[in-house]
Amino acid sequence: MRAAHRPEAATGLHLVADPSLAPAALELATPGLVRSGLPLVEGGGSTRAPARELVLFDGRLGPSHAAHLERTPPSLLLATREPGGTPSAWEMRVLASLLRGESLMPPGAAVAKLWLERVLDLKGASSEAAALVEASKGSRNAASLAAEVMHELAANALLDAPVDAKGTPLYAHQRESVQAVAPEHVCQVSFAVGEGGIYLEAVDRFGRLTPGPIARAVASLGGRMQVNASGGGAGLGMRRILEACELIAVRVVPGKETRMLGVVGLGEARRRAALPKSLLYFQSE
């Protein structure tokens, strides 16, 4: 797998508060964000280096937040899940790593990696994720969700991402009949346990995931998902990833790589869709 693109300079972040928070929340959160190495700037930055909007919110992700992903560039949504109304240290670390082009996996954790080529490999990766949750004393519900999220992330990378030279999907419209992808289309998945839960990641070699499918999934939260198969995928998998995870982070290097991370908490909570979530989509320049 190719190394991720590393931006020459950190992307400036303009910090704003979602209507779900009081303006004073920014003052509470700023010191922790600065300590995490996040490059906060005043206003929108400069015309030469415009800042990306970092929106702090209560973490209750809903349809109204889809508009943030439709901005240019998309806003980054960071939950204030800690008791004092601040973001968690582990989520700020993931955000900082996302912007710098660094590994999104928890520091010091044992990271398992698998290359996937066959559709049958999706089941194997899901089983490995569930087994890691169980070995880490996670709940049965968490193990089931980890398996589901791993399957969806991997299926997106293995079957939906590959396209031909004209941009036409190679496998997405024939999921039921494909048994394996070409060697040059294999994807990699990784998983590790750290603060926040189990980290599940899938990486493809195409770098074509736009904010659109994610925005549509966010807009559907709380209601029925409208199937849109125009890009090959139905979007239902993205909706399930959003519902199950506490954090979703995406880094896209156009034409080269899409890296998507989902973090599933290890607890027993069953109403995952209502728990605080961070949603971080970042496309390298």
Short mmCIF file of C-alpha atoms in Angstrom, two decimals:
data_model
loop_
_atom_site.label_atom_id
_atom_site.label_comp_id
_atom_site.label_asym_id
_atom_site.label_seq_id
_atom_site.Cartn_x
_atom_site.Cartn_y
_atom_site.Cartn_z
CA MET A 1 0.00 0.00 0.00
CA ARG A 2 1.36 3.39 -0.90
CA ALA A 3 2.27 5.78 1.87
CA ALA A 4 -0.35 8.40 2.57
CA HIS A 5 0.22 11.88 1.23
CA ARG A 6 1.75 14.12 3.89
CA PRO A 7 0.70 17.76 3.55
CA GLU A 8 3.58 20.24 3.42
CA ALA A 9 1.92 22.40 6.05
CA ALA A 10 -0.82 21.85 8.57
CA THR A 11 -4.26 22.93 7.43
CA GLY A 12 -5.53 25.89 9.44
CA LEU A 13 -8.74 25.35 11.38
CA HIS A 14 -11.37 27.98 12.08
CA LEU A 15 -13.15 26.97 15.28
CA VAL A 16 -16.91 27.53 15.51
CA ALA A 17 -19.65 26.30 17.84
CA ASP A 18 -22.72 24.46 16.56
CA PRO A 19 -26.08 25.84 17.79
CA SER A 20 -26.19 22.85 20.15
CA LEU A 21 -23.45 24.51 22.24
CA ALA A 22 -23.09 27.82 24.02
CA PRO A 23 -20.43 30.16 22.54
CA ALA A 24 -18.47 29.78 25.79
CA ALA A 25 -17.80 26.17 24.81
CA LEU A 26 -15.11 27.40 22.44
CA GLU A 27 -13.15 28.92 25.31
CA LEU A 28 -13.35 25.66 27.24
CA ALA A 29 -12.19 23.54 24.32
CA THR A 30 -9.47 25.74 22.84
CA PRO A 31 -6.65 24.91 25.31
CA GLY A 32 -7.01 21.16 24.74
CA LEU A 33 -7.16 21.61 20.98
CA VAL A 34 -3.98 23.68 21.02
CA ARG A 35 -2.19 21.14 23.22
CA SER A 36 -3.13 18.46 20.69
CA GLY A 37 -1.24 20.37 18.03
CA LEU A 38 -4.29 21.43 16.05
CA PRO A 39 -3.58 24.56 13.98
CA LEU A 40 -6.32 26.97 15.02
CA VAL A 41 -6.50 30.27 13.15
CA GLU A 42 -8.61 33.40 13.47
CA GLY A 43 -11.49 33.83 11.05
CA GLY A 44 -11.28 32.03 7.74
CA GLY A 45 -7.52 32.19 7.35
CA SER A 46 -6.08 33.92 4.28
CA THR A 47 -7.04 33.87 0.61
CA ARG A 48 -3.83 31.95 -0.07
CA ALA A 49 -4.43 29.43 2.71
CA PRO A 50 -8.15 29.34 3.57
CA ALA A 51 -8.98 27.63 6.84
CA ARG A 52 -11.21 24.60 7.19
CA GLU A 53 -14.12 24.95 9.57
CA LEU A 54 -13.90 22.86 12.73
CA VAL A 55 -17.37 22.65 14.23
CA LEU A 56 -17.73 21.68 17.88
CA PHE A 57 -21.13 20.17 18.68
CA ASP A 58 -22.80 17.99 21.28
CA GLY A 59 -22.16 14.91 19.15
CA ARG A 60 -25.83 14.23 18.36
CA LEU A 61 -25.35 13.74 14.65
CA GLY A 62 -28.52 14.38 12.65
CA PRO A 63 -29.87 15.43 9.24
CA SER A 64 -29.08 19.12 9.82
CA HIS A 65 -25.36 18.30 9.89
CA ALA A 66 -25.37 17.07 6.29
CA ALA A 67 -24.99 20.69 5.16
CA HIS A 68 -21.56 20.83 6.81
CA LEU A 69 -20.33 18.11 4.47
CA GLU A 70 -21.66 20.00 1.46
CA ARG A 71 -19.46 23.02 2.14
CA THR A 72 -16.26 23.60 0.17
CA PRO A 73 -14.17 22.33 1.82
CA PRO A 74 -16.37 20.17 4.09
CA SER A 75 -16.49 21.14 7.76
CA LEU A 76 -15.00 18.81 10.36
CA LEU A 77 -17.49 17.82 13.09
CA LEU A 78 -15.96 17.17 16.52
CA ALA A 79 -18.08 15.96 19.44
CA THR A 80 -17.78 17.44 22.93
CA ARG A 81 -18.37 14.16 24.73
CA GLU A 82 -16.34 14.75 27.90
CA PRO A 83 -18.19 15.67 31.15
CA GLY A 84 -16.77 19.20 31.07
CA GLY A 85 -18.12 19.79 27.59
CA THR A 86 -14.83 19.32 25.75
CA PRO A 87 -13.68 16.92 23.02
CA SER A 88 -11.96 13.72 24.11
CA ALA A 89 -8.17 13.49 23.92
CA TRP A 90 -8.29 10.47 21.63
CA GLU A 91 -10.57 12.18 19.11
CA MET A 92 -8.37 15.28 19.03
CA ARG A 93 -5.37 13.01 18.38
CA VAL A 94 -7.16 11.33 15.47
CA LEU A 95 -8.04 14.73 14.01
CA ALA A 96 -4.46 15.98 14.30
CA SER A 97 -3.15 12.80 12.66
CA LEU A 98 -5.75 13.08 9.91
CA LEU A 99 -4.57 16.57 8.99
CA ARG A 100 -0.89 15.65 9.10
CA GLY A 101 -1.20 12.54 6.96
CA GLU A 102 -0.12 10.30 9.85
CA SER A 103 -1.43 6.95 11.05
CA LEU A 104 -4.92 7.12 12.54
CA MET A 105 -4.35 4.04 14.70
CA PRO A 106 -3.91 4.43 18.49
CA PRO A 107 -0.25 5.02 19.45
CA GLY A 108 1.48 1.97 20.92
CA ALA A 109 -1.36 -0.41 20.10
CA ALA A 110 -0.82 -3.75 18.38
CA VAL A 111 -2.20 -3.24 14.86
CA ALA A 112 -3.34 -6.23 12.79
CA LYS A 113 -3.39 -5.78 8.99
CA LEU A 114 -4.93 -7.89 6.26
CA TRP A 115 -4.85 -7.67 2.48
CA LEU A 116 -8.20 -8.49 0.89
CA GLU A 117 -8.61 -9.80 -2.64
CA ARG A 118 -11.55 -12.22 -2.51
CA VAL A 119 -15.10 -11.42 -1.50
CA LEU A 120 -14.75 -14.31 0.94
CA ASP A 121 -12.03 -12.29 2.68
CA LEU A 122 -14.66 -9.82 3.86
CA LYS A 123 -16.11 -12.43 6.18
CA GLY A 124 -12.65 -13.29 7.49
CA ALA A 125 -11.86 -9.65 8.28
CA SER A 126 -15.20 -9.25 10.06
CA SER A 127 -14.56 -12.35 12.15
CA GLU A 128 -11.11 -11.07 13.12
CA ALA A 129 -12.58 -7.76 14.25
CA ALA A 130 -15.22 -9.48 16.40
CA ALA A 131 -12.60 -11.79 17.91
CA LEU A 132 -10.43 -8.82 18.88
CA VAL A 133 -13.35 -7.17 20.67
CA GLU A 134 -14.06 -10.39 22.58
CA ALA A 135 -10.37 -10.81 23.48
CA SER A 136 -10.40 -7.22 24.78
CA LYS A 137 -13.36 -7.96 27.11
CA GLY A 138 -15.76 -5.98 24.95
CA SER A 139 -19.47 -6.71 24.95
CA ARG A 140 -21.17 -9.17 22.63
CA ASN A 141 -23.07 -6.28 21.07
CA ALA A 142 -19.80 -4.43 20.41
CA ALA A 143 -18.29 -7.52 18.78
CA SER A 144 -21.29 -7.82 16.46
CA LEU A 145 -21.15 -4.14 15.50
CA ALA A 146 -17.39 -4.26 14.94
CA ALA A 147 -17.87 -7.17 12.55
CA GLU A 148 -20.59 -5.28 10.68
CA VAL A 149 -18.58 -2.06 10.43
CA MET A 150 -15.47 -3.92 9.30
CA HIS A 151 -17.49 -5.66 6.59
CA GLU A 152 -18.97 -2.40 5.31
CA LEU A 153 -15.65 -0.53 5.32
CA ALA A 154 -13.89 -3.40 3.56
CA ALA A 155 -16.66 -3.90 0.99
CA ASN A 156 -16.52 -0.21 0.10
CA ALA A 157 -12.74 -0.41 -0.41
CA LEU A 158 -12.71 -3.75 -2.22
CA LEU A 159 -15.82 -3.53 -4.40
CA ASP A 160 -17.05 0.06 -4.64
CA ALA A 161 -13.75 1.96 -4.97
CA PRO A 162 -12.15 0.31 -8.07
CA VAL A 163 -12.86 2.02 -11.38
CA ASP A 164 -11.44 1.77 -14.89
CA ALA A 165 -9.57 4.52 -16.74
CA LYS A 166 -12.88 6.20 -17.62
CA GLY A 167 -14.05 6.20 -14.00
CA THR A 168 -16.60 3.43 -14.50
CA PRO A 169 -17.01 1.15 -11.44
CA LEU A 170 -15.53 -2.28 -12.06
CA TYR A 171 -17.26 -4.37 -9.40
CA ALA A 172 -19.84 -2.25 -7.59
CA HIS A 173 -22.75 -3.17 -9.86
CA GLN A 174 -22.02 -6.88 -9.75
CA ARG A 175 -21.41 -7.52 -6.05
CA GLU A 176 -23.44 -10.72 -6.16
CA SER A 177 -21.33 -12.32 -8.90
CA VAL A 178 -17.79 -11.12 -8.13
CA GLN A 179 -15.61 -13.64 -6.32
CA ALA A 180 -12.28 -11.78 -6.42
CA VAL A 181 -10.82 -8.50 -7.68
CA ALA A 182 -7.74 -8.09 -9.85
CA PRO A 183 -4.40 -8.13 -7.96
CA GLU A 184 -3.92 -4.41 -8.58
CA HIS A 185 -7.28 -3.67 -6.93
CA VAL A 186 -6.69 -5.34 -3.56
CA CYS A 187 -7.35 -3.30 -0.44
CA GLN A 188 -5.93 -3.32 3.07
CA VAL A 189 -7.80 -3.38 6.38
CA SER A 190 -6.39 -2.77 9.85
CA PHE A 191 -7.75 -3.05 13.36
CA ALA A 192 -6.50 -2.30 16.86
CA VAL A 193 -7.93 -1.57 20.30
CA GLY A 194 -7.16 1.70 22.00
CA GLU A 195 -8.80 4.55 23.87
CA GLY A 196 -12.32 4.94 22.53
CA GLY A 197 -12.80 1.32 21.45
CA ILE A 198 -11.78 -0.78 18.48
CA TYR A 199 -10.29 1.10 15.53
CA LEU A 200 -11.34 -0.33 12.16
CA GLU A 201 -9.77 0.99 8.97
CA ALA A 202 -9.96 0.21 5.26
CA VAL A 203 -7.71 1.69 2.59
CA ASP A 204 -8.17 1.59 -1.18
CA ARG A 205 -5.92 2.75 -4.01
CA PHE A 206 -8.36 4.97 -5.87
CA GLY A 207 -9.02 8.05 -3.74
CA ARG A 208 -12.48 8.77 -5.15
CA LEU A 209 -14.76 8.90 -2.10
CA THR A 210 -16.48 12.28 -2.10
CA PRO A 211 -18.45 13.78 0.81
CA GLY A 212 -21.68 13.14 -1.11
CA PRO A 213 -22.47 9.56 0.02
CA ILE A 214 -21.63 10.46 3.60
CA ALA A 215 -23.79 13.59 3.50
CA ARG A 216 -26.72 11.58 2.13
CA ALA A 217 -26.32 9.02 4.92
CA VAL A 218 -26.23 11.81 7.54
CA ALA A 219 -29.33 13.41 6.01
CA SER A 220 -31.15 10.08 6.35
CA LEU A 221 -30.44 9.60 10.07
CA GLY A 222 -33.62 9.05 12.02
CA GLY A 223 -35.62 8.14 8.92
CA ARG A 224 -35.65 5.69 6.04
CA MET A 225 -32.55 5.60 3.88
CA GLN A 226 -33.24 6.45 0.24
CA VAL A 227 -31.24 4.02 -1.89
CA ASN A 228 -28.96 5.72 -4.43
CA ALA A 229 -27.07 3.24 -6.57
CA SER A 230 -25.72 5.76 -9.09
CA GLY A 231 -22.16 5.26 -7.87
CA GLY A 232 -22.48 1.52 -7.43
CA GLY A 233 -23.13 1.49 -3.68
CA ALA A 234 -26.57 1.76 -2.13
CA GLY A 235 -25.52 3.98 0.76
CA LEU A 236 -27.08 1.70 3.36
CA GLY A 237 -23.63 0.55 4.45
CA MET A 238 -22.51 4.14 5.07
CA ARG A 239 -25.61 4.72 7.17
CA ARG A 240 -24.83 1.66 9.30
CA ILE A 241 -21.23 2.81 9.80
CA LEU A 242 -22.46 6.19 11.03
CA GLU A 243 -24.96 4.60 13.41
CA ALA A 244 -22.52 2.12 14.93
CA CYS A 245 -19.37 4.23 15.33
CA GLU A 246 -18.34 6.86 17.84
CA LEU A 247 -15.95 8.42 15.35
CA ILE A 248 -15.67 8.26 11.57
CA ALA A 249 -12.57 9.75 9.95
CA VAL A 250 -11.89 9.84 6.21
CA ARG A 251 -8.73 11.00 4.44
CA VAL A 252 -8.80 11.16 0.63
CA VAL A 253 -5.79 11.69 -1.60
CA PRO A 254 -7.57 12.18 -4.95
CA GLY A 255 -6.75 9.47 -7.45
CA LYS A 256 -4.41 7.69 -5.05
CA GLU A 257 -5.98 6.63 -1.77
CA THR A 258 -9.06 6.69 0.44
CA ARG A 259 -8.52 5.81 4.10
CA MET A 260 -11.66 5.41 6.20
CA LEU A 261 -11.60 4.77 9.93
CA GLY A 262 -14.48 3.82 12.20
CA VAL A 263 -14.16 3.55 16.00
CA VAL A 264 -16.68 1.31 17.76
CA GLY A 265 -16.97 1.55 21.55
CA LEU A 266 -16.53 -1.69 23.49
CA GLY A 267 -19.46 -1.13 25.86
CA GLU A 268 -22.89 -2.75 25.91
CA ALA A 269 -24.88 0.33 24.79
CA ARG A 270 -27.39 -0.72 22.15
CA ARG A 271 -28.73 2.66 21.05
CA ARG A 272 -25.47 3.56 19.32
CA ALA A 273 -27.15 5.88 16.84
CA ALA A 274 -28.02 8.28 19.69
CA LEU A 275 -24.53 8.37 21.24
CA PRO A 276 -22.10 11.29 20.59
CA LYS A 277 -20.21 10.99 17.30
CA SER A 278 -17.44 12.85 15.52
CA LEU A 279 -17.38 12.97 11.71
CA LEU A 280 -14.14 14.07 10.09
CA TYR A 281 -13.81 14.18 6.28
CA PHE A 282 -10.53 15.56 4.94
CA GLN A 283 -9.33 15.71 1.36
CA SER A 284 -5.67 16.50 0.79
CA GLU A 285 -4.89 19.38 -1.54
#
